[in-house]
Coordinates of C-alpha atoms and ligand atoms in Angstrom, one line a residue:
X1 CA 84.5 111.4 134.8
X2 CA 84.9 108.4 133.1
X3 CA 86.3 110.5 130.0
X4 CA 88.9 112.5 132.4
X5 CA 90.0 109.4 133.6
X6 CA 90.6 108.0 130.0
X7 CA 92.2 111.2 129.0
X8 CA 94.6 111.1 132.0
X9 CA 95.3 107.4 130.7
X10 CA 96.1 107.9 127.5
X11 CA 98.2 111.2 128.2
X12 CA 100.5 109.0 131.2
X13 CA 100.7 106.3 128.2
X14 CA 101.5 109.0 125.6
X15 CA 104.2 110.5 127.7
X16 CA 105.7 106.9 128.7
X17 CA 106.2 106.0 125.4
X18 CA 108.2 109.1 124.5
X19 CA 110.3 108.8 127.1
X20 CA 111.1 105.3 126.5
X21 CA 111.4 106.6 123.0
X22 CA 113.9 108.9 124.1
X23 CA 115.6 106.0 126.3
X24 CA 116.9 104.7 123.2
X25 CA 120.4 104.4 122.9
X26 CA 122.0 104.8 119.6
X27 CA 124.6 102.0 117.8
X28 CA 125.7 105.2 115.9
X29 CA 125.5 109.1 115.8
X30 CA 126.8 110.8 113.4
X31 CA 128.1 115.0 114.7
X32 CA 128.9 118.0 113.9
X33 CA 127.8 118.7 110.5
X34 CA 124.9 120.2 108.1
X35 CA 122.6 117.6 108.1
X36 CA 120.3 117.9 104.8
X37 CA 117.4 116.4 106.2
X38 CA 115.4 117.2 102.8
X39 CA 111.6 116.5 105.5
X40 CA 108.6 118.4 104.9
X41 CA 110.1 121.5 106.0
X42 CA 113.8 120.9 104.1
X43 CA 115.0 121.7 107.6
X44 CA 118.8 121.7 108.2
X45 CA 120.3 119.6 111.1
X46 CA 123.8 119.0 113.0
X47 CA 123.9 115.7 113.7
X48 CA 122.1 112.3 113.6
X49 CA 121.5 109.3 115.9
X50 CA 121.4 105.6 114.6
X51 CA 120.4 102.4 116.1
X52 CA 120.3 99.1 114.2
X53 CA 119.0 100.1 110.2
X54 CA 117.1 103.2 110.9
X55 CA 117.6 107.2 112.6
X56 CA 116.1 107.4 116.1
X57 CA 116.7 110.9 115.9
X58 CA 118.0 114.1 114.3
X59 CA 118.9 117.7 115.8
X60 CA 121.9 119.6 117.6
X61 CA 125.2 118.0 118.8
X62 CA 123.4 118.6 121.9
X63 CA 120.4 116.7 121.2
X64 CA 122.2 113.6 119.9
X65 CA 124.7 113.5 122.4
X66 CA 121.9 112.5 124.5
X67 CA 121.6 109.6 123.0
X68 CA 125.3 108.1 123.4
X69 CA 125.5 105.0 125.8
X70 CA 129.0 103.0 126.7
X71 CA 128.7 102.0 123.2
X72 CA 127.9 104.2 120.7
X73 CA 130.3 105.0 118.1
X74 CA 130.3 108.3 117.2
X75 CA 131.6 109.4 113.5
X76 CA 132.5 113.2 113.7
X77 CA 131.2 114.6 110.5
X78 CA 134.3 117.5 110.2
X79 CA 131.4 120.4 109.0
X80 CA 130.9 118.0 106.0
X81 CA 127.4 117.9 104.7
X82 CA 124.9 115.3 104.7
X83 CA 121.8 114.3 102.3
X84 CA 119.4 111.1 102.1
X85 CA 120.8 109.1 100.0
X86 CA 119.7 109.4 96.6
X87 CA 117.0 107.5 95.1
X88 CA 117.0 106.6 90.6
X89 CA 113.3 106.5 89.9
X90 CA 114.1 104.9 86.6
X91 CA 117.5 102.6 85.6
X92 CA 117.9 99.4 83.6
X93 CA 120.4 99.2 85.4
X94 CA 119.9 95.1 85.9
X95 CA 120.3 94.5 82.0
X96 CA 123.3 96.4 82.5
X97 CA 125.0 94.0 85.3
X98 CA 125.4 91.1 83.4
X99 CA 127.9 92.2 81.5
X100 CA 129.7 94.8 84.2
X101 CA 132.5 93.2 84.1
X102 CA 133.6 93.8 80.5
X103 CA 131.9 97.3 80.1
X104 CA 134.0 100.8 80.0
X105 CA 132.0 103.6 81.1
X106 CA 132.3 106.7 79.4
X107 CA 130.4 108.7 81.8
X108 CA 130.9 112.4 82.1
X109 CA 134.3 111.9 80.0
X110 CA 134.6 115.2 77.7
X111 CA 137.2 114.4 75.5
X112 CA 137.4 111.8 72.8
X113 CA 141.3 110.6 73.6
X114 CA 140.4 110.2 77.5
X115 CA 137.6 107.6 76.2
X116 CA 139.8 105.8 74.2
X117 CA 142.5 105.5 76.9
X118 CA 140.2 104.1 78.9
X119 CA 139.2 101.5 76.8
X120 CA 143.1 100.6 76.5
X121 CA 143.4 100.6 79.8
X122 CA 140.7 98.6 80.1
X123 CA 141.7 96.0 77.1
X124 CA 145.1 96.0 78.9
X125 CA 143.5 94.3 81.9
X126 CA 141.6 91.6 80.0
X127 CA 142.5 88.7 78.2
X128 CA 143.2 88.5 74.6
X129 CA 140.4 87.8 72.1
X130 CA 138.0 88.8 75.6
X131 CA 135.0 91.2 74.4
X132 CA 135.4 94.7 76.0
X133 CA 132.2 97.0 75.4
X134 CA 131.2 100.1 76.5
X135 CA 127.0 99.5 76.0
X136 CA 126.0 103.1 75.8
X137 CA 125.3 106.3 78.1
X138 CA 127.6 108.2 76.0
X139 CA 127.0 110.6 72.8
X140 CA 129.7 112.3 70.2
X141 CA 128.7 115.5 71.5
X142 CA 130.0 115.0 75.1
X143 CA 133.4 115.1 73.7
X144 CA 134.6 118.5 73.8
X145 CA 138.0 118.3 71.5
X146 CA 136.7 115.9 68.9
X147 CA 132.8 115.7 69.1
X148 CA 133.1 112.1 66.4
X149 CA 132.5 108.3 67.2
X150 CA 135.4 106.2 66.9
X151 CA 136.8 104.8 63.2
X152 CA 137.9 101.2 63.2
X153 CA 141.5 102.4 63.4
X154 CA 141.1 104.6 66.4
X155 CA 140.2 101.2 68.1
X156 CA 142.3 99.0 67.0
X157 CA 145.3 101.1 67.8
X158 CA 144.0 101.2 71.6
X159 CA 142.6 97.1 70.8
X160 CA 145.1 95.1 68.4
X161 CA 144.1 91.6 70.1
X162 CA 140.4 92.2 71.6
X163 CA 137.0 92.6 70.1
X164 CA 135.9 96.0 71.1
X165 CA 132.1 96.8 70.0
X166 CA 130.6 100.7 71.3
X167 CA 126.7 101.2 71.6
X168 CA 125.4 104.9 70.5
X169 CA 122.3 104.9 72.2
X170 CA 119.7 102.3 70.2
X171 CA 121.3 103.2 66.2
X172 CA 124.5 102.1 65.9
X173 CA 127.8 100.6 67.0
X174 CA 131.3 101.2 66.4
X175 CA 133.9 97.9 66.2
X176 CA 136.8 97.4 65.9
X177 CA 138.8 94.6 63.2
X178 CA 139.1 92.1 66.1
X179 CA 135.4 92.9 66.9
X180 CA 134.4 92.7 63.3
X181 CA 136.1 89.2 62.8
X182 CA 134.0 88.2 65.5
X183 CA 130.8 89.3 64.2
X184 CA 131.9 87.5 60.8
X185 CA 131.9 90.6 58.7
X186 CA 134.0 91.6 56.1
X187 CA 133.9 93.2 52.9
X188 CA 131.7 90.9 50.6
X189 CA 129.4 90.8 54.0
X190 CA 126.1 91.8 52.9
X191 CA 123.8 94.4 55.0
X192 CA 121.8 92.2 57.3
X193 CA 117.9 92.8 56.7
X194 CA 117.5 94.7 59.8
X195 CA 121.2 96.8 59.7
X196 CA 123.7 98.4 57.8
X197 CA 127.4 97.8 57.1
X198 CA 129.2 101.0 56.8
X199 CA 132.0 100.3 53.6
X200 CA 134.8 102.7 52.7
X201 CA 135.2 103.7 49.4
X202 CA 137.5 100.3 48.8
X203 CA 134.5 98.6 50.3
X204 CA 135.5 97.2 53.5
X205 CA 133.8 97.6 56.5
X206 CA 134.5 101.1 58.8
X207 CA 133.4 99.6 61.9
X208 CA 129.8 101.5 61.9
X209 CA 126.8 99.1 62.2
X210 CA 124.0 101.0 61.9
X211 CA 120.4 100.6 62.7
X212 CA 118.9 100.0 66.2
X213 CA 119.3 96.1 65.3
X214 CA 123.1 96.1 65.7
X215 CA 123.0 96.3 69.2
X216 CA 121.2 93.5 69.5
X217 CA 123.4 91.6 66.7
X218 CA 126.7 92.9 69.1
X219 CA 125.1 91.4 72.6
X220 CA 124.0 88.6 70.9
X221 CA 127.9 87.5 70.3
X222 CA 128.8 88.9 73.8
X223 CA 127.5 84.9 75.0
X224 CA 126.1 84.3 77.8
X225 CA 128.1 84.7 81.6
X226 CA 128.6 81.7 83.9
X227 CA 125.7 82.6 86.9
X228 CA 128.8 82.8 89.4
X229 CA 130.1 85.9 87.0
X230 CA 127.1 87.7 86.8
X231 CA 125.9 87.9 90.5
X232 CA 130.0 89.0 91.3
X233 CA 128.8 91.7 88.6
X234 CA 125.7 92.6 90.7
X235 CA 127.7 93.3 93.6
X236 CA 130.2 95.2 91.5
X237 CA 127.4 97.3 89.8
X238 CA 125.8 98.5 93.0
X239 CA 129.4 99.1 94.3
X240 CA 129.8 101.6 91.9
X241 CA 126.1 103.3 92.7
X242 CA 127.4 103.3 96.1
X243 CA 130.5 105.4 94.8
X244 CA 128.4 107.9 93.1
X245 CA 125.6 108.4 96.0
X246 CA 123.0 105.5 94.6
X247 CA 121.2 104.0 97.5
X248 CA 118.0 103.2 95.8
X249 CA 116.1 102.2 92.5
X250 CA 113.2 101.8 90.1
X251 CA 114.7 99.1 87.5
X252 CA 112.2 99.1 84.0
X253 CA 113.3 96.5 82.5
X254 CA 113.9 97.6 78.7
X255 CA 114.4 95.0 76.1
X256 CA 116.7 92.1 76.0
X257 CA 115.8 91.8 80.0
X258 CA 116.3 88.7 81.2
X259 CA 114.5 86.5 84.3
X260 CA 118.3 85.6 84.9
X261 CA 119.3 89.1 85.3
X262 CA 116.4 89.3 88.0
X263 CA 117.6 86.6 89.3
X264 CA 121.2 87.5 90.1
X265 CA 119.8 90.3 92.1
X266 CA 117.7 87.9 93.9
X267 CA 120.3 86.2 95.4
X268 CA 122.3 88.6 95.9
X269 CA 119.5 89.9 97.8
X270 CA 118.9 86.1 99.4
X271 CA 122.7 86.3 100.7
X272 CA 122.3 89.6 102.2
X273 CA 124.3 91.6 100.0
X274 CA 122.3 94.3 98.7
X275 CA 124.0 98.0 98.6
X276 CA 121.5 99.5 96.9
X277 CA 118.0 98.7 97.5
X278 CA 116.3 97.3 93.8
X279 CA 113.0 97.7 92.7
X280 CA 111.7 96.6 89.5
X281 CA 108.9 96.2 87.3
X282 CA 107.4 93.9 85.3
X283 CA 108.7 93.9 81.9
X284 CA 107.4 92.6 79.1
X285 CA 107.2 93.5 74.4
X286 CA 103.2 92.7 73.7
X287 CA 103.5 93.3 69.6
X288 CA 100.2 92.1 68.3
X289 CA 96.7 90.9 69.6
X290 CA 97.9 87.8 70.1
X291 CA 100.3 88.8 72.8
X292 CA 97.8 91.6 74.1
X293 CA 95.7 88.5 74.4
X294 CA 98.1 86.4 76.2
X295 CA 99.4 89.0 78.7
X296 CA 95.6 89.6 80.0
X297 CA 95.6 85.9 80.7
X298 CA 98.7 86.1 82.7
X299 CA 98.5 89.2 84.3
X300 CA 96.7 88.0 87.6
X301 CA 100.0 86.0 88.4
X302 CA 101.7 89.2 88.3
X303 CA 101.7 89.7 92.1
X304 CA 103.9 93.0 93.2
X305 CA 104.9 93.5 96.8
X306 CA 105.8 89.9 98.1
X307 CA 109.1 90.8 99.0
X308 CA 111.0 93.5 101.5
X309 CA 112.4 96.9 101.7
X310 CA 115.8 95.6 99.9
X311 CA 114.0 93.9 96.4
X312 CA 110.8 93.9 95.9
X313 CA 108.6 94.4 92.4
X314 CA 106.3 97.1 92.2
X315 CA 104.5 96.7 89.4
X316 CA 104.3 96.6 85.8
X317 CA 106.6 99.2 83.4
X318 CA 108.1 100.7 81.0
X319 CA 106.3 99.6 78.1
X320 CA 102.5 98.6 77.6
X321 CA 101.8 97.9 73.8
X322 CA 105.7 98.1 72.3
X323 CA 104.7 99.7 68.9
X324 CA 103.8 102.3 70.5
X325 CA 106.2 102.4 72.3
X326 CA 108.1 105.9 71.3
X327 CA 111.9 107.9 70.2
X328 CA 113.1 110.9 71.8
X329 CA 114.9 111.5 68.4
X330 CA 111.6 110.9 66.1
X331 CA 110.1 114.1 65.2
X332 CA 106.5 112.8 66.1
X333 CA 104.8 110.3 67.6
X334 CA 101.5 109.1 65.8
X335 CA 100.1 106.0 68.3
X336 CA 97.0 104.1 64.9
X337 CA 93.5 103.8 66.9
X338 CA 94.0 99.9 66.8
X339 CA 97.1 100.4 68.5
X340 CA 96.1 102.3 71.3
X341 CA 92.9 100.3 71.2
X342 CA 95.3 97.3 72.6
X343 CA 97.0 99.8 74.8
X344 CA 93.5 100.8 76.5
X345 CA 92.6 96.7 76.9
X346 CA 96.0 96.4 78.4
X347 CA 95.4 99.0 80.6
X348 CA 92.3 97.9 81.1
X349 CA 93.5 94.7 82.4
X350 CA 96.0 96.3 84.7
X351 CA 93.8 98.3 86.5
X352 CA 90.7 95.4 87.0
X353 CA 94.0 93.7 88.4
X354 CA 95.3 96.6 90.7
X355 CA 99.0 96.9 89.8
X356 CA 101.2 100.0 89.2
X357 CA 101.6 101.1 85.9
X358 CA 104.7 102.8 84.6
X359 CA 104.5 103.8 81.1
X360 CA 106.9 105.5 78.8
X361 CA 105.8 109.2 77.0
X362 CA 108.2 111.5 75.7
X363 CA 106.6 113.1 72.7
X364 CA 102.6 114.8 72.2
X365 CA 101.3 112.3 70.2
X366 CA 101.5 109.5 72.7
X367 CA 101.5 111.6 75.7
X368 CA 97.9 112.6 74.6
X369 CA 96.6 109.4 73.2
X370 CA 97.5 107.5 76.6
X371 CA 95.7 109.7 78.5
X372 CA 92.6 109.4 76.6
X373 CA 93.4 105.8 77.2
X374 CA 93.7 106.5 81.1
X375 CA 90.2 108.2 81.1
X376 CA 88.1 106.2 78.8
X377 CA 89.4 102.7 81.4
X378 CA 89.4 105.3 84.8
X379 CA 85.7 105.5 83.7
X380 CA 85.6 101.1 84.1
X381 CA 87.9 100.4 87.0
X382 CA 89.1 103.8 88.5
X383 CA 92.7 103.9 88.5
X384 CA 93.4 106.5 91.1
X385 CA 95.7 105.2 94.4
X386 CA 97.4 102.8 91.8
X387 CA 100.1 105.9 91.5
X388 CA 100.0 105.0 87.6
X389 CA 102.7 107.2 86.6
X390 CA 104.2 108.3 82.8
X391 CA 107.9 108.2 82.9
X392 CA 109.8 111.1 80.8
X393 CA 107.2 113.4 79.3
X394 CA 109.3 115.6 77.1
X395 CA 106.4 117.4 75.5
X396 CA 103.6 117.8 77.9
X397 CA 101.6 120.4 78.5
X398 CA 99.8 122.2 80.7
X399 CA 96.9 120.7 79.7
X400 CA 98.4 117.2 79.9
X401 CA 99.0 117.7 83.5
X402 CA 95.8 119.3 84.4
X403 CA 94.6 115.5 83.0
X404 CA 97.1 114.2 85.0
X405 CA 96.4 115.4 87.9
X406 CA 92.3 114.7 88.0
X407 CA 93.6 110.9 87.4
X408 CA 96.0 110.9 90.3
X409 CA 98.9 110.3 88.0
X410 CA 102.6 110.9 88.6
X411 CA 105.7 112.5 87.1
X412 CA 109.0 110.5 86.4
X413 CA 111.4 113.3 84.5
X414 CA 115.3 112.1 83.1
X415 CA 118.7 113.8 82.4
X416 CA 118.7 111.8 79.0
X417 CA 119.7 115.6 77.2
X418 CA 123.0 115.5 79.5
X419 CA 124.4 113.7 76.3
X420 CA 121.2 113.6 74.3
X421 CA 120.9 117.3 73.8
X422 CA 122.7 118.2 71.2
X423 CA 121.2 115.3 69.0
X424 CA 117.9 116.3 69.6
X425 CA 118.6 120.5 68.6
X426 CA 119.2 118.4 65.1
X427 CA 115.5 116.9 65.3
X428 CA 113.5 119.5 68.2
X429 CA 115.0 122.5 67.4
X430 CA 114.6 125.4 69.7
X431 CA 111.4 123.1 71.5
X432 CA 114.3 121.2 72.5
X433 CA 115.2 124.0 75.4
X434 CA 111.8 122.6 76.9
X435 CA 112.2 119.1 76.8
X436 CA 111.4 118.0 79.1
X437 CA 109.2 121.0 81.0
X438 CA 111.2 120.7 84.0
X439 CA 109.9 124.0 85.5
X440 CA 106.3 123.5 84.1
X441 CA 106.4 120.1 86.3
X442 CA 107.4 121.5 89.0
X443 CA 104.9 124.1 89.4
X444 CA 101.8 122.6 88.7
X445 CA 101.4 120.2 91.5
X446 CA 101.5 117.4 89.7
X447 CA 104.0 114.5 92.1
X448 CA 107.4 114.2 90.1
X449 CA 110.4 112.8 90.9
X450 CA 114.2 112.8 88.8
X451 CA 115.5 109.8 87.4
X452 CA 118.6 109.0 84.9
X453 CA 117.1 106.5 82.3
X454 CA 120.8 105.1 82.5
X455 CA 122.7 103.0 81.5
X456 CA 122.4 103.0 77.3
X457 CA 120.9 106.2 77.2
X458 CA 121.9 108.6 79.9
X459 CA 125.0 108.0 82.2
X460 CA 124.0 106.8 86.0
X461 CA 125.9 109.4 88.2
X462 CA 122.8 111.1 90.0
X463 CA 124.7 114.4 90.6
X464 CA 124.7 115.4 86.8
X465 CA 121.0 115.0 87.0
X466 CA 121.0 117.1 89.9
X467 CA 123.6 119.6 88.1
X468 CA 121.4 119.4 84.5
X469 CA 118.1 119.8 86.3
X470 CA 120.1 123.4 88.0
X471 CA 121.9 124.5 85.1
X472 CA 120.4 123.0 82.2
X473 CA 123.9 122.6 81.0
X474 CA 124.9 119.2 78.5
X475 CA 127.7 117.2 79.6
X476 CA 130.8 119.5 78.0
X477 CA 129.0 122.9 78.7
X478 CA 126.1 123.7 76.1
X479 CA 123.0 124.9 77.2
X480 CA 120.0 122.2 76.5
X481 CA 117.1 123.4 78.7
X482 CA 115.7 126.3 79.8
X483 CA 112.9 125.6 81.9
X484 CA 115.5 124.9 85.9
X485 CA 114.8 124.4 89.0
X486 CA 116.7 125.2 92.0
X487 CA 119.0 123.0 94.0
X488 CA 116.4 122.6 96.9
X489 CA 113.5 121.5 95.1
X490 CA 116.5 119.1 92.6
X491 CA 117.2 116.9 95.4
X492 CA 113.8 116.9 96.9
X493 CA 113.1 115.5 93.7
X494 CA 115.5 113.3 93.6
X495 CA 115.3 111.9 97.1
X496 CA 112.1 112.1 98.9
X497 CA 109.9 112.4 95.7
X498 CA 110.7 109.9 94.2
X499 CA 109.8 107.6 97.1
X500 CA 106.2 107.1 95.9
X501 CA 107.6 105.2 92.9
X502 CA 109.1 102.6 95.5
X503 CA 105.8 102.4 97.7
X504 CA 108.7 103.4 100.2
X505 CA 107.8 106.7 101.5
X506 CA 107.4 105.8 105.2
X507 CA 111.0 104.1 104.6
X508 CA 113.1 106.3 102.6
X509 CA 114.3 109.7 101.1
X510 CA 114.5 112.2 104.2
X511 CA 116.3 112.2 107.0
X512 CA 114.1 111.7 109.9
X513 CA 113.4 109.4 112.9
X514 CA 112.1 106.1 111.9
X515 CA 113.5 106.3 109.1
X516 CA 116.3 104.0 107.3
X517 CA 119.5 105.6 107.8
X518 CA 120.3 105.5 103.6
X519 CA 122.6 108.8 103.5
X520 CA 125.4 110.4 102.1
X521 CA 128.6 112.2 103.3
X522 CA 129.6 114.7 100.8
X523 CA 133.1 115.8 99.5
X524 CA 131.2 119.6 99.2
X525 CA 128.4 121.2 99.6
X526 CA 125.3 120.5 98.2
X527 CA 123.8 123.9 99.0
X528 CA 126.7 126.0 99.0
X529 CA 128.9 125.2 95.4
X530 CA 128.8 127.2 92.5
X531 CA 126.8 125.2 90.6
X532 CA 128.2 124.4 87.8
X533 CA 130.5 122.2 90.5
X534 CA 127.1 119.8 91.4
X535 CA 128.3 117.6 89.1
X536 CA 131.9 116.9 90.4
X537 CA 130.1 116.2 93.6
X538 CA 131.0 113.0 95.1
X539 CA 130.0 111.1 98.3
X540 CA 133.0 110.3 100.9
X541 CA 130.9 107.6 102.7
X542 CA 127.7 105.7 101.5
X543 CA 125.5 104.4 104.1
X544 CA 122.6 102.3 103.6
X545 CA 120.3 100.7 106.2
X546 CA 123.0 102.0 108.7
X547 CA 125.8 100.8 107.5
X548 CA 128.3 102.0 105.7
X549 CA 128.5 100.2 101.6
X550 CA 131.0 102.6 100.5
X551 CA 133.9 105.2 102.1
X552 CA 136.2 106.9 100.2
X553 CA 139.8 105.6 100.1
X554 CA 138.3 102.7 101.8
X555 CA 139.0 104.8 105.1
Ligands
ZN601 ZN1 111.9 105.0 78.5

């Protein structure tokens, strides 16, 4: 009797709440579209109702009509496709933002001539004497007309009065005459200790500076960017990401990242101007036993999750013990036993402090060595639940994925072959076609997501990543990957599957009631266009937290 009454009351209460929810009136409805929700059933709807920052209903036009009140705004989607905002799980945008005002991006440019004309355009709008730079994100192999770098004469022709420096991955800088002068390099300059000044038959510098250290040398010459400018650059970077369809990312620090980079994002956040949700990991580069001790000593001060859903620290990454940070274009990784012991001590420190770890590992030696260390750590302090993550995994094999599942590990896979594919063949030969083993990972059951690793080693555009995952092609058209996945699998991996890295699965990743209204209205149908056109898809509108942050043509 008593329990029947409780049941009745409970049922009444549930009915009341569902009535209250259905009575919610939308501020904004999007109707008459093809809404790819990326929910658990990958269902397709027609319309969405939004109240404040969140989605309150998804369904047919008729369902959503019911959510309209006198003040509700309506956007007619005109049958366009809507997808959730794309989440980049691995990028280095905080570092990249600093020089955004004087940077030219060659993302997706397939002509050497066009690359030069883009540099010329930037030079024209820049004051004489000021730097113009391209800080990575391109490869010589992407130019289908002339697959080569840039001579000093090429660059002098488009930039007679401005220093111009192009970073090629982490191994070369191309400079014009003004840049060589600004860097204090001429025919009489001897090679610095850690990179080489390429010279022609007459002994004149060609403009090529060979070696990873040349990149730091160039960056040092660019000078400190004023705080105001740095903050404006963060807003400009976010705007550019919005135009490409990125609504959230996880930053992995990287060599050269400074507290001032993070502060610039914090300022944009505090001013309420964030248009790309910015999550980041704490980055350091311990290089010795003493560095390891010092870092373990201050690990307790690393406190994730003190921010909000716009800007927050999520954990530690992507380098644990820096000497074991492997290179994709090396033949193999052979981590030393001594290095692995230090790696393990650091990992144990993170586990003891309950900190999420994202660790860079590309080649077999690193993947196996780190897995063994993680298994040992797990015996002392269980890591299940911390969502420890491998970034890249280019040479993962089935047995690695099995070991990962036992430790509840996650994987982030990145589209670096879109520009590095050609170079990877030179080092890894035919194996390149299985790097990363995308199909194997998709079928393994290991939770995983797609990202870019922009901006130095990959372009930022998430549609290039989706295109590469589906077609296996690099920019310029060459096939570089045989292990492709379906476009549905790729979209899930670039949205919903990336939310665990941000600890945001309740808020982001699909278009469903209760989630933030982070979405893209596309210029063509991602599910129907020829696969080769996926890379050309552009948002006509980008929305973050229910607010339109980008509209094509500024309508
Ligand atoms: Zn990495």
